[in-house]
mmCIF file of C-alpha atoms in Angstrom:
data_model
loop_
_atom_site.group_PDB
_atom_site.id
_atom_site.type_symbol
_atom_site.label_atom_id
_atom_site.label_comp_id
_atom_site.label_asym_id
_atom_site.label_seq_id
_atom_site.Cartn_x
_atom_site.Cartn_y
_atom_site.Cartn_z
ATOM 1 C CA UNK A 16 -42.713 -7.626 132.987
ATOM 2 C CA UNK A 17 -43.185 -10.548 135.295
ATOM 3 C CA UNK A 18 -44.567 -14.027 134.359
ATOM 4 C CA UNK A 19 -48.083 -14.793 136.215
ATOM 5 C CA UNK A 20 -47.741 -16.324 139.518
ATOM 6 C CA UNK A 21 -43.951 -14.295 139.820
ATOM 7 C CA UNK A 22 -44.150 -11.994 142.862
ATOM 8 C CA UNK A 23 -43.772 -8.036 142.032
ATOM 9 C CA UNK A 24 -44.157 -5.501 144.196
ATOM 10 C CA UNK A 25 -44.835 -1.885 143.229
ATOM 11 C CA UNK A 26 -44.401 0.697 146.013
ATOM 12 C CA UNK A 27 -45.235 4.490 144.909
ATOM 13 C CA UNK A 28 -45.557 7.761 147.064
ATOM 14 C CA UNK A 29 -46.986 11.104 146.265
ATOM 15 C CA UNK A 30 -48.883 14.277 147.288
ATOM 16 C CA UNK A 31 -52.368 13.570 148.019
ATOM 17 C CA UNK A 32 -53.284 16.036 145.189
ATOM 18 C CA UNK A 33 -55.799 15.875 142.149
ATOM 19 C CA UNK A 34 -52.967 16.270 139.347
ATOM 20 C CA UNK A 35 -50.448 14.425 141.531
ATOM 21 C CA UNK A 36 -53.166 11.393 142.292
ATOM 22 C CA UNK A 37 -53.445 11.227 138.364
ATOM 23 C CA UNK A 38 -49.760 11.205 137.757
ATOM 24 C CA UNK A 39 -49.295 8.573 140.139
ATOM 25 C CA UNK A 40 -52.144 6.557 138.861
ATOM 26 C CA UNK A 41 -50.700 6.383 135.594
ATOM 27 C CA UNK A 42 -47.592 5.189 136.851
ATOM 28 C CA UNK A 43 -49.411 2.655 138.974
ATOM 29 C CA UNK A 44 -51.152 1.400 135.810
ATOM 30 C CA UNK A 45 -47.571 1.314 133.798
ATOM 31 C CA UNK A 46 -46.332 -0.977 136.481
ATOM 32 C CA UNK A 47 -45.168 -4.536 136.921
ATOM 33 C CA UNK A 48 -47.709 -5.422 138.781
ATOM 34 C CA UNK A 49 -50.536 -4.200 136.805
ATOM 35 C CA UNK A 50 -49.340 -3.665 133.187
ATOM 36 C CA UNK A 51 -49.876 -7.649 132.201
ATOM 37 C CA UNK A 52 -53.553 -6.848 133.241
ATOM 38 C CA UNK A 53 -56.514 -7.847 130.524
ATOM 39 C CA UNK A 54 -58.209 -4.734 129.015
ATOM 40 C CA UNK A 55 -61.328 -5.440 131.674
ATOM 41 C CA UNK A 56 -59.422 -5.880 134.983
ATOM 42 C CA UNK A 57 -57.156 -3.136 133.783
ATOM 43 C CA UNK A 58 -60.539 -0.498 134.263
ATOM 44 C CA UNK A 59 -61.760 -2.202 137.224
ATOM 45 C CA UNK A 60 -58.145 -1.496 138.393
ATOM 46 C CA UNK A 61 -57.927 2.050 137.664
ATOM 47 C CA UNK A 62 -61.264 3.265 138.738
ATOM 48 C CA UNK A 63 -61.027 1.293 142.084
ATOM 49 C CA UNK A 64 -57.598 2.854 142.819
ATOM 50 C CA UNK A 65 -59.042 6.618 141.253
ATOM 51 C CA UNK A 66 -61.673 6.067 143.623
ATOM 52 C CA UNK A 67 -59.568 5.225 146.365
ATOM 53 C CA UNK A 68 -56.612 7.944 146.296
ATOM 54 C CA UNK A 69 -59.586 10.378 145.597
ATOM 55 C CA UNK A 70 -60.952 9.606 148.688
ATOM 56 C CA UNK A 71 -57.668 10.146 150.554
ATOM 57 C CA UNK A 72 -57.440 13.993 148.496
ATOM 58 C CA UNK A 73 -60.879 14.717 149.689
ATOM 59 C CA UNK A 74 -61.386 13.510 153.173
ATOM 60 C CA UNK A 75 -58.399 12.643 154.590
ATOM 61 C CA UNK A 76 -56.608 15.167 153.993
ATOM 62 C CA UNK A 77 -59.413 17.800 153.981
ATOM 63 C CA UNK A 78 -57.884 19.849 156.905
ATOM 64 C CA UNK A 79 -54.305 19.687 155.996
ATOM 65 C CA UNK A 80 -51.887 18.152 153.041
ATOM 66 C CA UNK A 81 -49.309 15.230 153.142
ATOM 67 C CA UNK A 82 -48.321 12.217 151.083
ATOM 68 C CA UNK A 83 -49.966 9.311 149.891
ATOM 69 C CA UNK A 84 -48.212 5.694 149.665
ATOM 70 C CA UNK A 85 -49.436 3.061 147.518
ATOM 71 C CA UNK A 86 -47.725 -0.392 147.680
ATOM 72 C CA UNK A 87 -49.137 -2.901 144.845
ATOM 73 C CA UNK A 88 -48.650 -6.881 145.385
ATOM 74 C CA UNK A 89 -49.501 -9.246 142.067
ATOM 75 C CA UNK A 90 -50.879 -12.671 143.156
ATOM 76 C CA UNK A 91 -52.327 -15.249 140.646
ATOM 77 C CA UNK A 92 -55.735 -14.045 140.998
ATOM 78 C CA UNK A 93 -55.875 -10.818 142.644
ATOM 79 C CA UNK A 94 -53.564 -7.907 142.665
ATOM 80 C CA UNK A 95 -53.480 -6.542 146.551
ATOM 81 C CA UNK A 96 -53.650 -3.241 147.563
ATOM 82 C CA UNK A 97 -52.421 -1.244 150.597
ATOM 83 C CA UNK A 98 -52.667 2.565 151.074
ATOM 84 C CA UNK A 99 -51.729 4.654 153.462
ATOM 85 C CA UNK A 100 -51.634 8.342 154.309
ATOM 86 C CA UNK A 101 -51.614 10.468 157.680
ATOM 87 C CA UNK A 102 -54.739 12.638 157.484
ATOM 88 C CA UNK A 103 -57.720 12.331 159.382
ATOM 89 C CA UNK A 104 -59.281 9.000 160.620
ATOM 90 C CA UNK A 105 -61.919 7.343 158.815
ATOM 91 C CA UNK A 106 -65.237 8.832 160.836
ATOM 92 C CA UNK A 107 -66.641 5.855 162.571
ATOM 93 C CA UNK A 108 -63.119 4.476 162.347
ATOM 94 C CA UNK A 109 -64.646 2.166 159.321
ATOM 95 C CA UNK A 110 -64.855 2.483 155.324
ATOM 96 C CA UNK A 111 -68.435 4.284 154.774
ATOM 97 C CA UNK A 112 -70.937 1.216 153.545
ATOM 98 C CA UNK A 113 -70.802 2.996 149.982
ATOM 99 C CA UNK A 114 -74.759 2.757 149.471
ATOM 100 C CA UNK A 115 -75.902 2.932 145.794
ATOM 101 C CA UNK A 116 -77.249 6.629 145.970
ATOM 102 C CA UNK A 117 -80.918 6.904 144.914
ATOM 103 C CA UNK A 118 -81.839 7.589 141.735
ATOM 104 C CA UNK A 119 -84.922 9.671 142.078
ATOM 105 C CA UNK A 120 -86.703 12.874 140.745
ATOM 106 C CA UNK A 121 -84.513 14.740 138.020
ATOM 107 C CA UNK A 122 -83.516 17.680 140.032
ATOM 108 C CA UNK A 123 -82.441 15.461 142.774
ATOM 109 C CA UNK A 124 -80.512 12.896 140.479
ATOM 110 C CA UNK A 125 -76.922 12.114 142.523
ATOM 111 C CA UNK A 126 -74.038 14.306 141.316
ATOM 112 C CA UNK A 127 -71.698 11.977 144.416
ATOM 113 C CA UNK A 128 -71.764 9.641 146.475
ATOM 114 C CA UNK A 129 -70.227 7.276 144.250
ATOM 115 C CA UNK A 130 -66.812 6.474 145.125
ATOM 116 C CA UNK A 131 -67.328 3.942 148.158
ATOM 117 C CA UNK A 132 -70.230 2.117 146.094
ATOM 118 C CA UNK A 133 -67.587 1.482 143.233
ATOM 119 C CA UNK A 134 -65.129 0.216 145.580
ATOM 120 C CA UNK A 135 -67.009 -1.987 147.587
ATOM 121 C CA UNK A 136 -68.432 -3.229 144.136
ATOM 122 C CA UNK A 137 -65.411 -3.782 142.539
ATOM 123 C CA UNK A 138 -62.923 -4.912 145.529
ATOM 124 C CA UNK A 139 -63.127 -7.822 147.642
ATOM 125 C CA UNK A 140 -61.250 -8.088 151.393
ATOM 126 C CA UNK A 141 -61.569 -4.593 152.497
ATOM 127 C CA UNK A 142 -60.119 -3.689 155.794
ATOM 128 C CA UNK A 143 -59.057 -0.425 157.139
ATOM 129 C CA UNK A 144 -57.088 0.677 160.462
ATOM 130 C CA UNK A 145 -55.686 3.846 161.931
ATOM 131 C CA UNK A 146 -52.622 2.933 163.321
ATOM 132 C CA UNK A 147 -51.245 5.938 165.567
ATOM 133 C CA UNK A 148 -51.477 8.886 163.060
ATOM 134 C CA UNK A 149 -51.688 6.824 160.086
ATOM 135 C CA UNK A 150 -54.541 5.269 158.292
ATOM 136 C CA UNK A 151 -53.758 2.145 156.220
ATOM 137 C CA UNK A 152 -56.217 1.013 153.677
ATOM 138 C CA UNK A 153 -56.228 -2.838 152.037
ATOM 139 C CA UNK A 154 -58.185 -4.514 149.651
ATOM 140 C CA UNK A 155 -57.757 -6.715 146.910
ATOM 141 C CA UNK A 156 -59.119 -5.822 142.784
ATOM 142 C CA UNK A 157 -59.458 -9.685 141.243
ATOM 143 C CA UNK A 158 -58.108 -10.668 138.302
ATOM 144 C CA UNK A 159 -59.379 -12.739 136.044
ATOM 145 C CA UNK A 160 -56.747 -13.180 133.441
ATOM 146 C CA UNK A 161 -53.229 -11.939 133.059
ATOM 147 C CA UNK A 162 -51.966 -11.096 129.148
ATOM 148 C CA UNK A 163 -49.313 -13.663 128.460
ATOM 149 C CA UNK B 20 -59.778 19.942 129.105
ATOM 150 C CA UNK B 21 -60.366 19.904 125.429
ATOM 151 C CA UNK B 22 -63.448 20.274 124.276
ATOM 152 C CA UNK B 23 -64.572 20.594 120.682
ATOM 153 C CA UNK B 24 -67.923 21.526 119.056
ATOM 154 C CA UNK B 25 -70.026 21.522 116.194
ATOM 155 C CA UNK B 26 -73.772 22.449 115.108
ATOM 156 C CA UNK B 27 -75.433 20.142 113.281
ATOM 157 C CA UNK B 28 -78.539 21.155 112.428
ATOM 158 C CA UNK B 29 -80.794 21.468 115.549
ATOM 159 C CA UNK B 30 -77.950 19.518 117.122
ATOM 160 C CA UNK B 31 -75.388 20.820 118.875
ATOM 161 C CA UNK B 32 -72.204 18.072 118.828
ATOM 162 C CA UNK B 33 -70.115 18.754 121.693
ATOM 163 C CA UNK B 34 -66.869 16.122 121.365
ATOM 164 C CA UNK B 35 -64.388 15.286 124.356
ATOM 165 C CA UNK B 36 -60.999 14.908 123.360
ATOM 166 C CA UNK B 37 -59.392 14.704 126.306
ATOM 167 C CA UNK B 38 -58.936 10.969 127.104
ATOM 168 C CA UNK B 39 -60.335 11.209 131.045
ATOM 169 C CA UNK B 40 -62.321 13.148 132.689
ATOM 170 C CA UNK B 41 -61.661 12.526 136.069
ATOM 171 C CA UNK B 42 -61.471 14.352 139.495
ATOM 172 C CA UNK B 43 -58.719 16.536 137.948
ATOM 173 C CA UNK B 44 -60.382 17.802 135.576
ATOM 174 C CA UNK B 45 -63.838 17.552 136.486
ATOM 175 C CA UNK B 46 -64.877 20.981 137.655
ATOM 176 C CA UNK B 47 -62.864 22.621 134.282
ATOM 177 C CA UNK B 48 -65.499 20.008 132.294
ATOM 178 C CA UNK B 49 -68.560 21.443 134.112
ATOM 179 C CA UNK B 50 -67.446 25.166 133.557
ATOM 180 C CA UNK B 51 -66.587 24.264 129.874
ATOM 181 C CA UNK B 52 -69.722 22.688 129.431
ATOM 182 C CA UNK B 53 -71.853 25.543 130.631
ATOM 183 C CA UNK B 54 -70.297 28.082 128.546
ATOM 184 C CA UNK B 55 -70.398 25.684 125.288
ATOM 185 C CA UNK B 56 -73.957 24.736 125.983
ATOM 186 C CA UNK B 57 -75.363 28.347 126.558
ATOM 187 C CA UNK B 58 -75.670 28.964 122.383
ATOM 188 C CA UNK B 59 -78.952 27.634 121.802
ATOM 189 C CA UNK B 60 -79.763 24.117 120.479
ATOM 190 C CA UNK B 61 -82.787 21.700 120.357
ATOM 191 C CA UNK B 62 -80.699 18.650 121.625
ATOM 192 C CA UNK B 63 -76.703 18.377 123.068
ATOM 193 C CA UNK B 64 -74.640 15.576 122.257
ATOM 194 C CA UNK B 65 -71.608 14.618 123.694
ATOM 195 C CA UNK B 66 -69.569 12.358 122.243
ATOM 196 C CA UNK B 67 -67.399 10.384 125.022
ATOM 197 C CA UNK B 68 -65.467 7.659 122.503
ATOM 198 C CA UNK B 69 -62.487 9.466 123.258
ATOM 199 C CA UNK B 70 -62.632 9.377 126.894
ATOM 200 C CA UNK B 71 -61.459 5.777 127.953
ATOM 201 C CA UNK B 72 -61.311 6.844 131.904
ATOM 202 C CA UNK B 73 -64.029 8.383 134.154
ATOM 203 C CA UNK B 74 -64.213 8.077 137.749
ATOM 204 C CA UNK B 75 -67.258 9.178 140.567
ATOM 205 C CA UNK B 76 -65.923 13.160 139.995
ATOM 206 C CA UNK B 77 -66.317 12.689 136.075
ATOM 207 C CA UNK B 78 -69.658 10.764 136.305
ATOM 208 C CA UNK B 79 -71.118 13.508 138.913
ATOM 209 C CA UNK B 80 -70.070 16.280 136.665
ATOM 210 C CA UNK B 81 -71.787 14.624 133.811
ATOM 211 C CA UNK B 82 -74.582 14.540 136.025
ATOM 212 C CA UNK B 83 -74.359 17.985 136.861
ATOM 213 C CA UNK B 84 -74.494 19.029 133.155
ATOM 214 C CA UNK B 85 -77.183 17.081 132.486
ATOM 215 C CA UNK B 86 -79.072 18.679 135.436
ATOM 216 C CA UNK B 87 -78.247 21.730 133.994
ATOM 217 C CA UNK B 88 -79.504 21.447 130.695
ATOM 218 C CA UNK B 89 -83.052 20.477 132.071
ATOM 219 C CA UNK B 90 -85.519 17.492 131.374
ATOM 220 C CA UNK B 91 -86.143 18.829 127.999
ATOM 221 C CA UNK B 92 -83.166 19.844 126.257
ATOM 222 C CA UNK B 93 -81.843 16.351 127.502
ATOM 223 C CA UNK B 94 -78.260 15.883 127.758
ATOM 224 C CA UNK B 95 -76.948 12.726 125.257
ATOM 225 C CA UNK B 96 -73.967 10.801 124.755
ATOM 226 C CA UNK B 97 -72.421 8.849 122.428
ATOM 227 C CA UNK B 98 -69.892 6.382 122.225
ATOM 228 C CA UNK B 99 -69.341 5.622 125.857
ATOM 229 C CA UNK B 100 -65.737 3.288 126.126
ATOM 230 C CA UNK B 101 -65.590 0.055 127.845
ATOM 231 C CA UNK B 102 -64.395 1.177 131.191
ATOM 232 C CA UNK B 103 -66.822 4.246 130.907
ATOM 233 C CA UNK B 104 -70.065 1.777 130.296
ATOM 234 C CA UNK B 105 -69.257 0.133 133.230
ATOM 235 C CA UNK B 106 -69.045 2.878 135.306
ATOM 236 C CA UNK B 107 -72.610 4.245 134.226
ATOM 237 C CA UNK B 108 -74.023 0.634 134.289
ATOM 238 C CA UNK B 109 -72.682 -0.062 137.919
ATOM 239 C CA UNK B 110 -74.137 3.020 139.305
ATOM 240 C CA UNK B 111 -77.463 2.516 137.204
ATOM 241 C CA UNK B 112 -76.806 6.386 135.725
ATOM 242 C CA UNK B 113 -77.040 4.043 132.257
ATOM 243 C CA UNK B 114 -81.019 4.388 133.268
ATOM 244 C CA UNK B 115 -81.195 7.958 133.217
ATOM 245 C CA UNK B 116 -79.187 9.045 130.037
ATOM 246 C CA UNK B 117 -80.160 8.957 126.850
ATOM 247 C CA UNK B 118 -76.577 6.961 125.475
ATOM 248 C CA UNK B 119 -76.048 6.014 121.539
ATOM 249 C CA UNK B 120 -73.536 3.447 120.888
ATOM 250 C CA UNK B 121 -72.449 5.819 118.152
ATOM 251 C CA UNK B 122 -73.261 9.373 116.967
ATOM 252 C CA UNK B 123 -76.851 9.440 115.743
ATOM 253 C CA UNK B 124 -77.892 9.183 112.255
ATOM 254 C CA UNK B 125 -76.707 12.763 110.508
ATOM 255 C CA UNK B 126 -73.665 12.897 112.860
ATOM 256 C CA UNK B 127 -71.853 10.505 111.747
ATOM 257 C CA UNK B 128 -69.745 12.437 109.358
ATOM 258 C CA UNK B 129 -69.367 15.089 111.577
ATOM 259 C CA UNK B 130 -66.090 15.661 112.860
#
């Protein structure tokens, strides 16, 4: 455990996999940095990193398979985020804009196109670069109250 | 994925007991789904109170399902958790599904 406003630093790797991703997300959540979370941040958490690492499984590394590293940072009212993994580039080198998908006729009702929406709702200070063969994600899921 | 059911009446009770259904295990929830929902019933419920994690591959399967079943025989759930309701509210899916807090009246005991 670490008191609020204590520095921890949680730094986990693992194959950019469905069953590994959900391993590795439940040891994210059982970590210093994000087990003193409320019971409300603690979702937001978990579905904005879900979301994230999916998108690595899916799109990154669509054309070949490789490793994902997640490196978590507590501050006093955010918890920051950085992943990185060495599949393919973002296309447009940028994070898609993550439109809400439309909600129209019944047969047409969106089975996707959700992750990138929930993200972009949930996180604040998104950036992304590829750097060499690597792309590095950051972005920061606010907190608004630690558990004592 | 664990999936339990019951018929209730014209109801058939389909229960989750899985605690996520996520991008894992969402395609195994689709297939399950199907299979479980081709005995005929007027109405499907699905009773989510023990899922407490669902990300955008568990909300499109639901989707899917839903689709599925048609506009008449209208997929319904039940007991959505806290981190589940926001999901559905965020991406306005809340809109399109018939959701019960808990299991409708005659359901209840079910289980």
């Amino acid at each position: 455990m670490c008191a609020p406003g204590l520095l921890a630093l949680t730094e986990l790797q693992f194959p950019a996999e469905t069953t590994a991703v959900r391993e590795g997300l439940a040891r994210l959540m059982a970590s210093p940095c994000l087990q003193g979370l409320g019971a409300e941040d603690r979702g937001t958490a978990e579905v904005v990193l879900a979301e994230a690492l999916n998108n690595v499984v899916e799109h990154a590394y669509a054309r070949w398979s490789g490793d994902v590293l997640v490196t978590l940072r507590r501050e006093p009212t955010q918890v920051e985020v950085r992943i990185t993994d060495h599949g393919l580039p973002m296309p447009q080198a940028s994070p898609p804009q993550g439109a809400l998908p439309e909600i129209g006729a019944f047969d047409d009702l969106p089975e996707g196109g959700f992750g990138w929406f929930l993200i972009r709702s949930l996180a604040r200070e998104l950036t992304y670069r590829r750097q060499g063969e690597r792309n590095e994600l950051t972005f920061a899921i606010p907190v608004d109250n630690w558990e004592a | 994925m664990n999936l339990t059911t019951e018929h209730k009446g014209d109801i058939l009770l389909i229960t989750v007991m899985d605690d996520r259904i996520d991008a894992a295990s969402a395609i195994q929830f689709k297939e399950q789904m199907r299979d479980i929902t081709s005995a005929p019933s007027a109405r499907v419920v699905l009773d989510m109170s023990n899922v407490g994690f669902l990300d955008s591959s568990g909300l499109g399967a639901v989707v899917a399902v839903m689709k599925a079943l048609g506009p008449v025989r209208r997929l319904e759930l039940s007991g959505l958790t806290t981190t589940v309701e926001k999901v559905f509210r965020l991406t306005r899916m809340d809109t399109v599904f018939v959701i019960h807090k808990s299991l409708p009246e005659g359901l209840k005991a079910a289980g």
